[in-house]
Amino acid sequence: MIRKTLIAIGVLALLSTGMSGGLAAEEKIATLRGAEMQTLPVPPAMGKVENTDLRRGRAYPEQPPTIPHKIRDYQIDKRLNKCLTCHSRAATAESQAPMVSVTHFMDREGQFLASISPRRYFCNQCHVVQTDAKLLLKNDFQDVDSVLGNAKKN
Ligand code: HEC
Ligand code: HEC
């Protein structure tokens, strides 16, 4: 028993020196956490959800538009889809919300169904609310218009 415990302690000691050795000096790993693995970073404050009704631009044509209103406590389950009470084809005349586009009626073979395809039922799988959160990392994404603009210049 004592011998086993000693061996276990030995193995642990070896492992831990091995690990800290691996992360020595310059060998720091770039991470979204903003801190090394061993330290607990302070999480950034959660972004505030915008409820402005102002649509943001889409970065590319196939991008699911972001949601320009709050969706807190909107139920989406087997019984009810709160989003569809405004966005379904039948509801839009009254709600004045934009109708889900035709792609939401297509099955995976591209056939149009009479109602929303099950693939598009859980709206927040693709659509997210807009928040005032800051970018976690800088990026140099370019809109296709600027890519084409640059190509013409060359
Ligand atoms: C009470 C009605 C209502 C409900 C419920 C609702 N919406 Fe909306 N939605 C709107 C209206 C109206 C707009 C148009 C912009 C605005 O006025 O905010 C809109 C805009 C949007 C847009 C932007 C569309 C575009 O072309 O840019 C998306 C995406 C969207 N809603 C998704 C959702 C999702 C997902 C849910 C459920 C989680 C939901 N909405 C629930 C009324 C509603
Ligand atoms: C699998 C991803 C996905 C799911 C799930 C999904 N959408 Fe979309 N949605 C998109 C994409 C991509 C677009 C933009 C291209 C298009 O119209 O198909 C879009 C566009 C829209 C638009 C804008 C339509 C327009 O003509 O401007 C609305 C409104 C919308 N979705 C609402 C919803 C609602 C409500 C649900 C849930 C019932 C839902 N979406 C589920 C991906 C999705």
Short mmCIF file of C-alpha atoms and ligand atoms in Angstrom, two decimals:
data_model
loop_
_atom_site.label_atom_id
_atom_site.label_comp_id
_atom_site.label_asym_id
_atom_site.label_seq_id
_atom_site.Cartn_x
_atom_site.Cartn_y
_atom_site.Cartn_z
CA MET A 1 0.00 0.00 0.00
CA ILE A 2 2.67 2.51 1.07
CA ARG A 3 4.84 1.49 -1.84
CA LYS A 4 1.99 2.02 -4.29
CA THR A 5 1.27 5.47 -2.85
CA LEU A 6 4.94 6.40 -3.12
CA ILE A 7 5.04 5.28 -6.75
CA ALA A 8 1.90 7.30 -7.49
CA ILE A 9 3.43 10.41 -5.91
CA GLY A 10 6.58 9.84 -7.90
CA VAL A 11 4.67 9.54 -11.16
CA LEU A 12 2.67 12.70 -10.38
CA ALA A 13 5.85 14.61 -9.58
CA LEU A 14 7.43 13.48 -12.84
CA LEU A 15 4.32 14.41 -14.82
CA SER A 16 4.06 17.87 -13.32
CA THR A 17 7.72 18.73 -13.84
CA GLY A 18 7.35 17.40 -17.39
CA MET A 19 4.34 19.64 -18.02
CA SER A 20 5.77 22.84 -16.64
CA GLY A 21 9.01 22.08 -18.48
CA GLY A 22 7.00 21.83 -21.72
CA LEU A 23 5.57 25.33 -21.31
CA ALA A 24 8.87 26.91 -20.40
CA ALA A 25 9.83 30.49 -21.26
CA GLU A 26 9.10 31.43 -24.90
CA GLU A 27 6.97 28.38 -25.64
CA LYS A 28 3.72 30.15 -24.77
CA ILE A 29 0.66 28.92 -26.55
CA ALA A 30 -1.62 31.50 -28.18
CA THR A 31 -5.02 31.15 -26.60
CA LEU A 32 -8.42 32.82 -26.68
CA ARG A 33 -8.49 32.58 -22.89
CA GLY A 34 -6.00 35.41 -22.66
CA ALA A 35 -4.02 33.58 -19.99
CA GLU A 36 -1.88 30.51 -19.59
CA MET A 37 -3.51 27.17 -19.00
CA GLN A 38 -2.65 27.13 -15.31
CA THR A 39 -4.21 30.48 -14.46
CA LEU A 40 -7.93 31.21 -14.37
CA PRO A 41 -8.55 34.36 -16.43
CA VAL A 42 -11.30 36.81 -15.47
CA PRO A 43 -14.05 36.17 -18.01
CA PRO A 44 -15.06 39.21 -20.07
CA ALA A 45 -18.41 40.75 -19.15
CA MET A 46 -21.29 39.37 -21.20
CA GLY A 47 -22.36 41.55 -24.11
CA LYS A 48 -25.60 43.49 -23.84
CA VAL A 49 -28.26 42.29 -26.27
CA GLU A 50 -29.32 45.04 -28.64
CA ASN A 51 -33.03 45.61 -29.16
CA THR A 52 -32.82 48.36 -31.73
CA ASP A 53 -34.72 46.85 -34.70
CA LEU A 54 -31.71 47.94 -36.77
CA ARG A 55 -30.44 45.24 -39.09
CA ARG A 56 -26.72 44.71 -39.44
CA GLY A 57 -25.15 44.13 -42.82
CA ARG A 58 -24.47 40.57 -43.91
CA ALA A 59 -20.82 39.74 -44.43
CA TYR A 60 -21.68 37.38 -47.33
CA PRO A 61 -24.94 36.47 -49.07
CA GLU A 62 -25.43 33.11 -47.35
CA GLN A 63 -24.99 34.53 -43.87
CA PRO A 64 -27.98 33.99 -41.60
CA PRO A 65 -29.01 37.54 -40.69
CA THR A 66 -28.45 38.44 -37.05
CA ILE A 67 -31.55 39.10 -34.97
CA PRO A 68 -32.19 42.82 -34.40
CA HIS A 69 -34.44 42.27 -31.37
CA LYS A 70 -34.39 40.51 -28.01
CA ILE A 71 -35.35 36.83 -27.90
CA ARG A 72 -35.11 36.20 -24.19
CA ASP A 73 -37.56 33.51 -23.00
CA TYR A 74 -38.82 32.82 -26.52
CA GLN A 75 -39.85 29.18 -26.39
CA ILE A 76 -38.77 26.80 -29.16
CA ASP A 77 -39.71 23.19 -28.56
CA LYS A 78 -42.03 20.42 -29.73
CA ARG A 79 -45.13 22.34 -28.65
CA LEU A 80 -44.37 25.86 -29.75
CA ASN A 81 -42.02 27.92 -31.85
CA LYS A 82 -42.31 31.50 -30.67
CA CYS A 83 -40.30 32.81 -33.63
CA LEU A 84 -42.81 31.40 -36.09
CA THR A 85 -45.68 33.21 -34.38
CA CYS A 86 -44.28 36.29 -36.15
CA HIS A 87 -42.01 34.99 -38.93
CA SER A 88 -44.11 32.19 -40.47
CA ARG A 89 -45.76 32.81 -43.83
CA ALA A 90 -49.20 32.95 -42.25
CA ALA A 91 -48.20 35.36 -39.47
CA THR A 92 -46.34 38.07 -41.34
CA ALA A 93 -49.37 40.09 -42.50
CA GLU A 94 -50.26 40.71 -38.91
CA SER A 95 -46.79 40.83 -37.32
CA GLN A 96 -45.10 42.77 -40.16
CA ALA A 97 -41.97 40.70 -39.48
CA PRO A 98 -39.96 39.54 -42.52
CA MET A 99 -41.01 36.03 -43.58
CA VAL A 100 -38.46 33.24 -43.28
CA SER A 101 -37.00 32.86 -46.77
CA VAL A 102 -37.93 30.03 -49.16
CA THR A 103 -34.77 28.11 -48.27
CA HIS A 104 -36.43 27.40 -44.91
CA PHE A 105 -39.06 25.32 -46.71
CA MET A 106 -36.54 23.14 -48.57
CA ASP A 107 -35.60 19.63 -47.55
CA ARG A 108 -32.08 18.41 -48.13
CA GLU A 109 -32.91 17.30 -51.68
CA GLY A 110 -33.95 20.86 -52.49
CA GLN A 111 -37.67 19.98 -52.60
CA PHE A 112 -40.05 22.59 -51.24
CA LEU A 113 -42.24 21.47 -48.35
CA ALA A 114 -45.59 23.01 -47.39
CA SER A 115 -44.26 24.22 -44.06
CA ILE A 116 -40.89 24.97 -42.43
CA SER A 117 -38.42 22.14 -42.92
CA PRO A 118 -37.44 20.34 -39.72
CA ARG A 119 -33.85 21.30 -40.61
CA ARG A 120 -34.80 24.94 -40.02
CA TYR A 121 -37.04 24.53 -37.00
CA PHE A 122 -34.54 25.49 -34.31
CA CYS A 123 -33.93 29.06 -35.41
CA ASN A 124 -31.18 29.90 -32.96
CA GLN A 125 -29.05 27.11 -34.36
CA CYS A 126 -28.14 29.66 -37.05
CA HIS A 127 -29.54 33.06 -36.04
CA VAL A 128 -28.03 34.92 -33.11
CA VAL A 129 -28.92 38.12 -31.37
CA GLN A 130 -26.81 41.22 -31.82
CA THR A 131 -24.74 42.28 -28.83
CA ASP A 132 -22.31 45.08 -28.08
CA ALA A 133 -19.54 42.53 -27.36
CA LYS A 134 -16.06 43.47 -28.52
CA LEU A 135 -14.09 41.27 -30.91
CA LEU A 136 -12.09 38.62 -29.05
CA LEU A 137 -9.39 38.69 -31.67
CA LYS A 138 -8.45 41.08 -34.44
CA ASN A 139 -9.18 39.72 -37.88
CA ASP A 140 -8.60 40.88 -41.41
CA PHE A 141 -11.80 39.58 -42.99
CA GLN A 142 -12.62 41.38 -46.22
CA ASP A 143 -16.04 41.74 -47.75
CA VAL A 144 -16.29 40.28 -51.26
CA ASP A 145 -16.92 43.79 -52.63
CA SER A 146 -13.55 44.99 -51.38
CA VAL A 147 -11.88 41.80 -52.67
CA LEU A 148 -13.36 42.46 -56.13
CA GLY A 149 -12.47 46.15 -55.88
CA ASN A 150 -8.85 45.28 -55.11
CA ALA A 151 -8.76 42.75 -57.97
CA LYS A 152 -9.86 45.44 -60.46
CA LYS A 153 -7.12 47.78 -59.32
CA ASN A 154 -4.38 45.17 -59.93
C1 HEC B 1 -43.28 39.56 -31.82
C2 HEC B 1 -42.87 39.21 -33.16
C3 HEC B 1 -41.52 38.56 -33.36
C4 HEC B 1 -41.04 37.42 -32.75
C5 HEC B 1 -41.73 36.54 -31.71
C6 HEC B 1 -39.73 37.18 -33.33
N1 HEC B 1 -39.43 38.15 -34.25
FE1 HEC B 1 -37.78 38.26 -35.37
N2 HEC B 1 -38.39 40.05 -36.18
C7 HEC B 1 -39.61 40.63 -35.92
C8 HEC B 1 -39.69 41.90 -36.65
C9 HEC B 1 -40.88 42.86 -36.64
C10 HEC B 1 -38.47 42.03 -37.36
C11 HEC B 1 -38.04 43.19 -38.26
C12 HEC B 1 -37.01 44.04 -37.60
C13 HEC B 1 -37.51 44.57 -36.31
O1 HEC B 1 -38.52 45.30 -36.31
O2 HEC B 1 -36.93 44.21 -35.26
C14 HEC B 1 -37.68 40.84 -37.02
C15 HEC B 1 -36.43 40.61 -37.54
C16 HEC B 1 -35.77 39.38 -37.42
C17 HEC B 1 -34.58 39.00 -38.15
C18 HEC B 1 -33.81 39.87 -39.17
C19 HEC B 1 -34.26 39.51 -40.56
C20 HEC B 1 -33.47 40.23 -41.63
O3 HEC B 1 -33.86 40.11 -42.79
O4 HEC B 1 -32.45 40.87 -41.32
C21 HEC B 1 -34.25 37.74 -37.76
C22 HEC B 1 -33.08 36.91 -38.25
C23 HEC B 1 -35.23 37.33 -36.78
N3 HEC B 1 -36.13 38.36 -36.60
C24 HEC B 1 -35.21 36.11 -36.14
C25 HEC B 1 -36.07 35.76 -35.10
C26 HEC B 1 -35.93 34.57 -34.30
C27 HEC B 1 -34.84 33.52 -34.49
C28 HEC B 1 -36.94 34.58 -33.39
C29 HEC B 1 -37.20 33.59 -32.28
C30 HEC B 1 -36.09 33.30 -31.38
C31 HEC B 1 -37.74 35.77 -33.64
N4 HEC B 1 -37.15 36.47 -34.68
C32 HEC B 1 -38.91 36.12 -32.98
C33 HEC B 1 -40.60 40.12 -35.12
C34 HEC B 1 -40.50 39.01 -34.30
C1 HEC B 2 -29.70 25.91 -40.75
C2 HEC B 2 -29.63 27.35 -40.49
C3 HEC B 2 -30.91 28.14 -40.30
C4 HEC B 2 -31.96 27.86 -39.46
C5 HEC B 2 -32.14 26.67 -38.53
C6 HEC B 2 -32.89 28.95 -39.62
N1 HEC B 2 -32.40 29.87 -40.53
FE1 HEC B 2 -33.26 31.62 -41.04
N2 HEC B 2 -31.80 31.95 -42.41
C7 HEC B 2 -30.68 31.16 -42.59
C8 HEC B 2 -29.88 31.69 -43.67
C9 HEC B 2 -28.58 31.08 -44.18
C10 HEC B 2 -30.54 32.84 -44.15
C11 HEC B 2 -30.10 33.77 -45.30
C12 HEC B 2 -30.21 33.08 -46.63
C13 HEC B 2 -31.57 32.59 -46.85
O1 HEC B 2 -32.49 33.41 -46.93
O2 HEC B 2 -31.72 31.37 -46.90
C14 HEC B 2 -31.75 32.98 -43.34
C15 HEC B 2 -32.68 34.00 -43.47
C16 HEC B 2 -33.71 34.24 -42.58
C17 HEC B 2 -34.55 35.42 -42.57
C18 HEC B 2 -34.46 36.58 -43.55
C19 HEC B 2 -35.34 36.27 -44.72
C20 HEC B 2 -35.24 37.31 -45.79
O3 HEC B 2 -35.84 37.07 -46.85
O4 HEC B 2 -34.57 38.32 -45.60
C21 HEC B 2 -35.43 35.30 -41.53
C22 HEC B 2 -36.51 36.28 -41.12
C23 HEC B 2 -35.14 34.03 -40.89
N3 HEC B 2 -34.10 33.42 -41.55
C24 HEC B 2 -35.82 33.55 -39.80
C25 HEC B 2 -35.67 32.26 -39.29
C26 HEC B 2 -36.55 31.66 -38.31
C27 HEC B 2 -37.73 32.35 -37.66
C28 HEC B 2 -36.09 30.38 -38.12
C29 HEC B 2 -36.71 29.29 -37.24
C30 HEC B 2 -38.06 28.90 -37.57
C31 HEC B 2 -34.91 30.20 -38.94
N4 HEC B 2 -34.70 31.35 -39.67
C32 HEC B 2 -34.12 29.06 -38.97
C33 HEC B 2 -30.36 30.05 -41.85
C34 HEC B 2 -31.19 29.41 -40.95
#
